[in-house]
XYZ file of C-alpha atoms in Angstrom:
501
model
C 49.910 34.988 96.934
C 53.680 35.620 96.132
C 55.144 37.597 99.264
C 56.700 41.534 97.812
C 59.452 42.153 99.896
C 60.729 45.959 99.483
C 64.072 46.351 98.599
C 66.019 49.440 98.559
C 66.444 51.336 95.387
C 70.152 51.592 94.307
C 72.150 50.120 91.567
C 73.573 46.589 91.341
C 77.400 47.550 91.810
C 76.453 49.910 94.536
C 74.550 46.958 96.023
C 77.197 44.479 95.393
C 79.797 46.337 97.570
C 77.789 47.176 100.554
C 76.868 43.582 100.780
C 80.685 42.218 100.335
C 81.637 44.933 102.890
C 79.048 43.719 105.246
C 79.843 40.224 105.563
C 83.391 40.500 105.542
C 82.740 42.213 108.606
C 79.976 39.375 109.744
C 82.517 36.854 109.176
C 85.473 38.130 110.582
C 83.787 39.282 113.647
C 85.266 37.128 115.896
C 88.569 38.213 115.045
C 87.593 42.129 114.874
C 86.216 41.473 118.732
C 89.306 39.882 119.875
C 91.161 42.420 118.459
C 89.212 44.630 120.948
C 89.412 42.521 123.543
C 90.132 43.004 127.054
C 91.162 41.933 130.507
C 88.284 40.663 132.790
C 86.283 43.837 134.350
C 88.704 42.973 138.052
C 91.449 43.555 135.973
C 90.337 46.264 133.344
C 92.772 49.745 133.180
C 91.118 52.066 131.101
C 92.320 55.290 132.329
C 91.970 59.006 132.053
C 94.614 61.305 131.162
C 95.367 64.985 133.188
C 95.815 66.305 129.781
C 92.466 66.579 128.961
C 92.187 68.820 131.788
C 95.738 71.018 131.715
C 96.053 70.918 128.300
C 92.455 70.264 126.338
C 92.556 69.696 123.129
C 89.988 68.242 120.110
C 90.667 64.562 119.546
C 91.349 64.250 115.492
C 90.155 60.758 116.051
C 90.241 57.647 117.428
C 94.237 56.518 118.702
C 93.251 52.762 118.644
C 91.071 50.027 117.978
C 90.649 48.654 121.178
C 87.307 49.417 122.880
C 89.277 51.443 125.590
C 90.117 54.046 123.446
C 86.402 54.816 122.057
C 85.601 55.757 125.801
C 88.853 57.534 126.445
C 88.280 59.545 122.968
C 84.798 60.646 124.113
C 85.951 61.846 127.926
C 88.684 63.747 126.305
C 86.092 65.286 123.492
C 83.666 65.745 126.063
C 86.079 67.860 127.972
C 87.322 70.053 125.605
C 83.929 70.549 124.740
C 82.910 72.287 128.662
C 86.232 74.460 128.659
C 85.640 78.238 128.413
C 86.658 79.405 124.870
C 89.392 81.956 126.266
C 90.614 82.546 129.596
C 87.812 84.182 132.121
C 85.183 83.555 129.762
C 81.692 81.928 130.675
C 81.069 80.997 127.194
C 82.230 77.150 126.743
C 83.285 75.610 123.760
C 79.716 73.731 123.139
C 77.765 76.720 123.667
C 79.330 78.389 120.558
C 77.714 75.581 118.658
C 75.095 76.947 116.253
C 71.460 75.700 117.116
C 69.577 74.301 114.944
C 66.779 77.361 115.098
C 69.879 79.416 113.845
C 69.769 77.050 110.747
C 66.673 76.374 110.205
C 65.068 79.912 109.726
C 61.511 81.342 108.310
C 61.092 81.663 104.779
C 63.150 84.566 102.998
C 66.186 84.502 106.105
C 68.873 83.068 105.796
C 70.975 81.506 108.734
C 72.476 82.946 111.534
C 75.945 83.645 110.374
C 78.856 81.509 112.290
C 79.597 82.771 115.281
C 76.525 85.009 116.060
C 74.128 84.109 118.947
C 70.260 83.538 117.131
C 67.597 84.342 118.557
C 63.978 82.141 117.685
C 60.990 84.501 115.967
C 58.687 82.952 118.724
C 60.039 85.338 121.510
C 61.483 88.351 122.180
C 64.463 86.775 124.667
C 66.864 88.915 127.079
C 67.771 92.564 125.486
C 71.517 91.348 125.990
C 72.008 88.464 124.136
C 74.827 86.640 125.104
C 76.466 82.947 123.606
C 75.483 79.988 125.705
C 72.207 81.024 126.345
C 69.996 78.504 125.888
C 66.303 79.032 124.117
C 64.150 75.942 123.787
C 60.779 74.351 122.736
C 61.464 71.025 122.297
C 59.943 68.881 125.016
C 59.169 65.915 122.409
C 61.346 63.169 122.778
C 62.422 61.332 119.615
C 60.872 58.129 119.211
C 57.820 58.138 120.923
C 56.626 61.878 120.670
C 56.159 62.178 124.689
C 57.733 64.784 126.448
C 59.545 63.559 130.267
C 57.619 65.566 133.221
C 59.892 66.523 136.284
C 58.577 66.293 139.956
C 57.923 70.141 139.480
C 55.609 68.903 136.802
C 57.575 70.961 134.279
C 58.814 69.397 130.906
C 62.562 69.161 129.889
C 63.571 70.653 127.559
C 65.989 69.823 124.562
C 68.628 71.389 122.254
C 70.386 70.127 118.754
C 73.248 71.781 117.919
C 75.936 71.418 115.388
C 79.947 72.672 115.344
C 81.303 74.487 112.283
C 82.017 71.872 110.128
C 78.873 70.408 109.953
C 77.107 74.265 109.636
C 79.059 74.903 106.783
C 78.157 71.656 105.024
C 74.291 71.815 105.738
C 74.913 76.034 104.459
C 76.989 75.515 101.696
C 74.597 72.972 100.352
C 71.602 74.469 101.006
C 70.235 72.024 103.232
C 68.691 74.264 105.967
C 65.703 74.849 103.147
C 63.052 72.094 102.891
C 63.007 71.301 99.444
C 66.314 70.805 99.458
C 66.928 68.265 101.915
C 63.626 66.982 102.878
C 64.213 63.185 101.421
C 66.786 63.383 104.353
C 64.133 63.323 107.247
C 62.675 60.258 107.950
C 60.095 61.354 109.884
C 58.292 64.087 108.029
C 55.796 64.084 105.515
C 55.908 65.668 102.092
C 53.131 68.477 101.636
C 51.324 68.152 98.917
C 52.817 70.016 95.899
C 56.147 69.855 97.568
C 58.808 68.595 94.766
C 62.092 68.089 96.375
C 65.499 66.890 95.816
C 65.871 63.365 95.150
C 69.145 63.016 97.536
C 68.912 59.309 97.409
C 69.473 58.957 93.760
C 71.275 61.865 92.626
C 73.826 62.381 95.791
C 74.127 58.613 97.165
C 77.824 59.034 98.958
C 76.419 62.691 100.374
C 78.047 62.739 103.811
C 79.048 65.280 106.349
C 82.535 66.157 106.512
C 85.038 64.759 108.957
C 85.218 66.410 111.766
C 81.423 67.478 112.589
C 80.173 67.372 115.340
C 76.383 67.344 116.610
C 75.182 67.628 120.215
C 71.855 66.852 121.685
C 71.374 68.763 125.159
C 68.467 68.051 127.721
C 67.811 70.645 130.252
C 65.589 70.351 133.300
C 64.351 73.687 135.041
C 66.110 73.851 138.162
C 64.315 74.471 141.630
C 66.019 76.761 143.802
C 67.301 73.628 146.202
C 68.647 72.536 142.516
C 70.377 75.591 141.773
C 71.781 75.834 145.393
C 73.326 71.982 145.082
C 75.390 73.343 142.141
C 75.608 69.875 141.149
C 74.262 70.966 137.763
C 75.819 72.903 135.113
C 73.842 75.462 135.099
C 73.216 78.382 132.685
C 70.235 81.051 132.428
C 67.811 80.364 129.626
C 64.150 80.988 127.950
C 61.902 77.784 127.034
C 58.268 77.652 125.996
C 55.970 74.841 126.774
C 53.170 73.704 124.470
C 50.319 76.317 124.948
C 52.271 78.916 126.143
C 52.659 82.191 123.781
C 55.795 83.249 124.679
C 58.763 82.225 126.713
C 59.325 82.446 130.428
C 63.029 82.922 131.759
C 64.604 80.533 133.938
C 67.635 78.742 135.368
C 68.373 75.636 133.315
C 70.516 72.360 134.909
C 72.116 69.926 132.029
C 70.730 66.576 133.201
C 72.248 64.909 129.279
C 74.133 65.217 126.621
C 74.542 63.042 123.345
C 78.014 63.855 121.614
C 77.766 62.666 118.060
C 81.126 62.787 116.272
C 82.180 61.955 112.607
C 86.190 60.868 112.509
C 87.838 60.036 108.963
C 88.191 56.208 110.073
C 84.241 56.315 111.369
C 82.120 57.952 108.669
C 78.916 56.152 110.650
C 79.739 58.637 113.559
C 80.930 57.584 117.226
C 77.667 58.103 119.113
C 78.221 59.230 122.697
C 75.822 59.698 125.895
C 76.342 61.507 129.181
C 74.192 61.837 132.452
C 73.926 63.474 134.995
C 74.731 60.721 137.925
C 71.766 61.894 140.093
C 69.009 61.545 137.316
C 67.686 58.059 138.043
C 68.971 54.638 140.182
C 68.981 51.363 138.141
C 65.868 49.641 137.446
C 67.353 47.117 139.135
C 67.986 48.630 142.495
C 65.467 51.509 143.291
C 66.147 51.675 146.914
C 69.614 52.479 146.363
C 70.460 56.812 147.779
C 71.520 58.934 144.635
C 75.197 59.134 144.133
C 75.732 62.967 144.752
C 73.713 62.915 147.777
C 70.231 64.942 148.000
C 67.517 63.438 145.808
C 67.249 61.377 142.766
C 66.360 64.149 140.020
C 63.409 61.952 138.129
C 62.782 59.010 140.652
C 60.359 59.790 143.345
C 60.894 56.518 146.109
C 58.008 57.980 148.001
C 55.517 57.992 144.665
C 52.301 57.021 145.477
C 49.158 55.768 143.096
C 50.064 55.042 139.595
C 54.188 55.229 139.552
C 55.357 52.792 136.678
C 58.608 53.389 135.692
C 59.804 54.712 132.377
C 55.797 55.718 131.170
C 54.628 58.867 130.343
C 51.437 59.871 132.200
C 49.358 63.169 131.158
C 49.744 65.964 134.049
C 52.084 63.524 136.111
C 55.703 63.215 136.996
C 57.539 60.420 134.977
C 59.102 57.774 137.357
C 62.307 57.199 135.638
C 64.851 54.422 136.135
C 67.975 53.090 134.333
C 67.231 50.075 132.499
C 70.709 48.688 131.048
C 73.426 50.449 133.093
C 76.291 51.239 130.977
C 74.544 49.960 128.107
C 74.860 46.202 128.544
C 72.190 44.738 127.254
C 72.594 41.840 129.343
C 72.027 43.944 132.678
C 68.247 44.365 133.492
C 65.221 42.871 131.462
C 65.433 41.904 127.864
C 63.127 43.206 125.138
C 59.900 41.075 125.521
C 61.256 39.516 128.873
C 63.558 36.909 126.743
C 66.532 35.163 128.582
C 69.415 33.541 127.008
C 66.919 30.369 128.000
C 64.217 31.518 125.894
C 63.395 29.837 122.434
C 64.481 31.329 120.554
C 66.695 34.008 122.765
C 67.922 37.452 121.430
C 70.221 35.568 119.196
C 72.849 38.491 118.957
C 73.019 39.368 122.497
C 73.271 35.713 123.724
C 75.797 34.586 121.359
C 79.197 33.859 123.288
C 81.618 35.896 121.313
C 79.134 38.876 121.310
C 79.227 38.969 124.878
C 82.884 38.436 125.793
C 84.316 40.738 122.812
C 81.689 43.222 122.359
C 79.317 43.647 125.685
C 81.587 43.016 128.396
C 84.496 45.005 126.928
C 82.361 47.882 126.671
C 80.949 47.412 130.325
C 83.739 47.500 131.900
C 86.031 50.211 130.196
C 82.947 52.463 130.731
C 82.794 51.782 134.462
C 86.993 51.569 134.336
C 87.171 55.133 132.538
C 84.116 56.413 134.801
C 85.801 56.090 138.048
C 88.983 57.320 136.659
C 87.480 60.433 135.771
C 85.927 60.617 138.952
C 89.478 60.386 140.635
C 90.737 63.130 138.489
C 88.709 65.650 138.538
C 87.980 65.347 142.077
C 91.906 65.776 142.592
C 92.122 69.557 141.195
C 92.812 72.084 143.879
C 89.554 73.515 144.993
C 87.341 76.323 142.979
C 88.393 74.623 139.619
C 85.269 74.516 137.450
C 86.353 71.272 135.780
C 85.401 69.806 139.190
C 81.588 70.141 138.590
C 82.266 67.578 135.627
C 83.165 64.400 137.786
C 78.742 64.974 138.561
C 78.249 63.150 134.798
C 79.130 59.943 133.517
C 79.800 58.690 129.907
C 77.042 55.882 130.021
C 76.965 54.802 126.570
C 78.757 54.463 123.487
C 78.691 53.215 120.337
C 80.161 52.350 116.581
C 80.939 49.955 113.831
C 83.966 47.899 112.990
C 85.728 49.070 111.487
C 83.233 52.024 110.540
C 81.575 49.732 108.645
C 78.235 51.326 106.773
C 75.620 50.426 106.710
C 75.527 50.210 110.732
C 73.690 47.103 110.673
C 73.175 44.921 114.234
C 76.202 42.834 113.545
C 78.760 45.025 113.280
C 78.144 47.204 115.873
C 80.143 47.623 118.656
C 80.088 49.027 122.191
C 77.115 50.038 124.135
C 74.382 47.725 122.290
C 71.636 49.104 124.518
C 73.020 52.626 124.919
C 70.648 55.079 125.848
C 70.037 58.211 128.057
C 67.484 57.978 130.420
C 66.592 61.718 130.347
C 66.293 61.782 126.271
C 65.258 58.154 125.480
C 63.461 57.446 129.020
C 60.596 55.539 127.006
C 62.175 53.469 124.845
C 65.355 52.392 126.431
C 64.377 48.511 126.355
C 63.748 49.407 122.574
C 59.697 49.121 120.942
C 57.075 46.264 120.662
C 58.587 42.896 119.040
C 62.046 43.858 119.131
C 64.622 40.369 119.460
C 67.550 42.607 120.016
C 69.257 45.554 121.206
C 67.921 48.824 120.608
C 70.746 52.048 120.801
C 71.102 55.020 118.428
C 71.796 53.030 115.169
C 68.103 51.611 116.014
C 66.691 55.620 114.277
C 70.174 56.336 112.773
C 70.603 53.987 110.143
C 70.988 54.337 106.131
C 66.543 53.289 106.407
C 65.099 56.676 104.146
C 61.215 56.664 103.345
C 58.740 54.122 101.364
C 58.246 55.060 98.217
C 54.863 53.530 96.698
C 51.305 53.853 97.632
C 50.908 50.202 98.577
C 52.664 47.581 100.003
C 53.179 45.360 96.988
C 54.610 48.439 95.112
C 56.667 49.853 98.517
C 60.383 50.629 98.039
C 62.775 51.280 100.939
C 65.359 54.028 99.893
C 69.115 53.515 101.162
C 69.963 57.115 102.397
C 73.611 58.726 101.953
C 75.360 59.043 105.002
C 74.195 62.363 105.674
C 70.863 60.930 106.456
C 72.197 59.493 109.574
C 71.853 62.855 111.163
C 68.094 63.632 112.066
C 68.606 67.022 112.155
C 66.732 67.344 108.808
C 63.256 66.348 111.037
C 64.019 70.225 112.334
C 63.299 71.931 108.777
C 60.915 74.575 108.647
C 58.550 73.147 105.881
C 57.620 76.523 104.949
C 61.131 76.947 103.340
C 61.696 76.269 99.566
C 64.915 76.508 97.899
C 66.622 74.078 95.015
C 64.127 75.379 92.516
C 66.105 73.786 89.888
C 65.876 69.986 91.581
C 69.291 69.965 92.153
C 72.054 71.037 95.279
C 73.319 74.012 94.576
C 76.741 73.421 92.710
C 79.894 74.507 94.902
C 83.048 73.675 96.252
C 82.061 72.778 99.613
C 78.878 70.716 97.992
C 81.063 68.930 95.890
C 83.599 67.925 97.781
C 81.284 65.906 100.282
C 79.090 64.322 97.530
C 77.299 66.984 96.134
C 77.031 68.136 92.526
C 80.419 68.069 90.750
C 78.982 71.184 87.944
């Protein structure tokens, strides 16, 4: 029988220039990593500047092309991001981004306009709604569907939330309604009846504007030893757990943050990961005493019965432990157990040029940039908030050369095995039969749905760039919209691959 390999559905030229773009990149990666190359981790100066402190500002982009800059532009972007929005406010500039309940409203609503504070239908919330306060129901993490138990037994909890860029481009295209932008989320299922917009084929370079941003929080709910440590960043907030009718109110710590930022020389997004530095030790070295003193947050040395790391037990507290600090692929155990001695071995992460120009670059400007920050922020005068930030570390991070699209395994650069080990605890050594390494371009790729009911007759859709966000898996399915089959026609719309009439 003649073996049917899908292909994905677009046209021949279309086809013809992804592919030449793609391996001009393979082939000319040695050159692209030594480009990026960089001193030997003893020697490495990757440094942070005061400036993002005294004077924070919203990096336009990327200065360089040297894997240095990558970390340095997410530390700075990171630390705009935690300033309060005007002097002796609480409200910081992330919490002003809009959630994604705000978006993604019932049937007949319409989103929270910019710069109001939503509240979720499921609750009633605090009578004095104030920005930055946090409502959640998301204890699923993305991947594997589990949620990651705390030693209190309580879930954490997550947020997605985008800045005003991307709002008004998921708005002005009427992409917070299901039937609009439903061929955008990979991992929902058409209901029956449902006929939606064929992004795909009518919008194929549909893309977010440069300049959006979109954060992914996770929040644990803080004990009062927790709260007292004020090692957290802490902020008062309302989160329901599965079975539960309504919310309760509690004090919320931020144990992780993804950063997820589009740049005009990166359209595949520079995707970013902090944690907190007293989540979890290294895989690798368990006994080792938490960094910040007190107790590791998710790793319980005195566990007894069942305590496998890294699994998800029903009605039990997940053992959690870093599995590739920083990252590296090449620190801790490879998928499947493979060594570089294996045959065959991970071919990408044991090949000798992907190692010197890609991994240990990466490795050691993270570490580099890590303790700088450290040494920064621990030298402002005493009682400035900005302290409280030298308690997280930017422990992964990753692109393409170039911002090459699509982001396939051999042109990505940086953190290979990037993950956050309070958002991807269960999969951070990738899934079953994986050769490689597994980080966010693993989910957010250019992969859309099979179209066909059978194998022979499967087709893999290429998505637009907008489909590398996953907010889209957050639509209310009850929503309509686009009753014509078509993206509502607009100046916005149009000028990020929408309809032109």
């Amino acid at each position: 029988m003649k073996k049917i390999i899908p292909q994905r559905r677009f046209s021949i030229s279309a086809a013809a220039v992804i592919a030449i773009a793609v391996m001009s990149v393979i082939t000319a990666l040695p050159s692209i990593a030594q480009a990026q190359q960089n001193p030997t981790p003893s020697a490495v100066v990757c440094n942070a500047s005061p400036t993002w402190v005294s004077n924070p500002s919203l990096p336009g982009d990327v200065q360089n092309t040297d894997n240095c800059s990558f970390q340095q532009y997410m530390w700075q972007t990171m630390l705009y991001l935690v300033q309060p929005v005007a002097r002796g406010s609480q409200v910081r500039q992330f919490e002003t981004f809009m959630p994604s309940y705000g978006i993604f409203v019932d049937p007949g609503k319409t989103p929270t306009p910019w710069g109001t504070t939503p509240k979720p239908t499921y609750c009633k919330g605090p009578s004095n709604l104030k920005q930055g306060y946090v409502f959640s129901n998301l204890t699923l993490q993305a991947g594997v569907g589990q949620p990651l138990i705390d030693k209190s037994l309580n879930r954490v909890f997550y947020g997605v939330s985008v800045n005003k860029p991307a709002y008004d481009f998921i708005t002005g295209c009427g992409l917070q309604e299901a039937q609009c932008s439903l061929s955008l989320a990979p991992d929902l299922v058409e209901p029956v009846g449902y006929k939606v917009v064929d992004i795909p084929n009518l919008y194929p370079t549909l893309a977010f504007p440069n300049s959006s941003m979109e954060l992914k929080t996770a929040w644990k709910i803080l004990t009062r030893d927790e709260l007292a440590s004020k090692t957290f960043y802490s902020t008062k907030g309302s989160v329901r757990a599965p079975g539960k009718n309504c919310m309760e109110n509690v004090d919320l710590g931020l144990v992780g943050m993804h950063i997820v930022s589009k740049t005009p020389t990166h359209p595949e997004f520079i995707w970013a990961t902090f944690e907190h530095r007293n989540n979890a030790p290294y895989c690798s070295k368990t006994e080792a005493q938490p960094p910040l003193g007190g107790n590791w947050t998710f790793y319980d040395p005195n566990c007894k019965g069942n305590c496998t790391t890294n699994h998800y037990a029903e009605g039990k507290a997940t053992q959690v432990c870093t599995m590739h600090p920083w990252g590296d692929p090449t620190q801790g155990t490879m998928p499947n157990n493979l060594t570089c001695s294996s045959t065959p071995p991970p071919g990408y992460i044991c090949d000798p040029d992907t190692q010197k120009y890609v991994i240990q670059p990466s490795t050691a400007n993270l570490q580099a940039l890590d303790l700088s920050v450290q040494k920064m922020l621990a030298a402002l005068p005493s009682g400035d908030a900005n302290k409280l930030w030298a308690n997280y570390s930017l422990v992964g991070n990753v692109w393409t050369a170039k911002g090459t699209l699509p982001p396939s395994m051999q042109v990505q650069v940086g953190a290979l095995s990037g993950a956050n080990n309070s958002m991807e605890t269960y999969v951070q050594n990738g899934v079953s039969n994986i050769q490689n390494p597994y980080n966010c371009f693993s989910c957010h790729n250019l992969d859309g749905k099979n179209q066909g009911q059978s194998l022979n007759q499967a087709v893999k859709v290429q998505l637009p760039p907008a489909g590398l966000s996953h907010i889209f898996n957050l639509l209310n399915l009850k929503t309509k919209g686009c009753s014509t089959g078509v993206l509502p026609s607009n100046r916005m719309c149009a000028a990020n691959g929408g309809p032109t009439k």
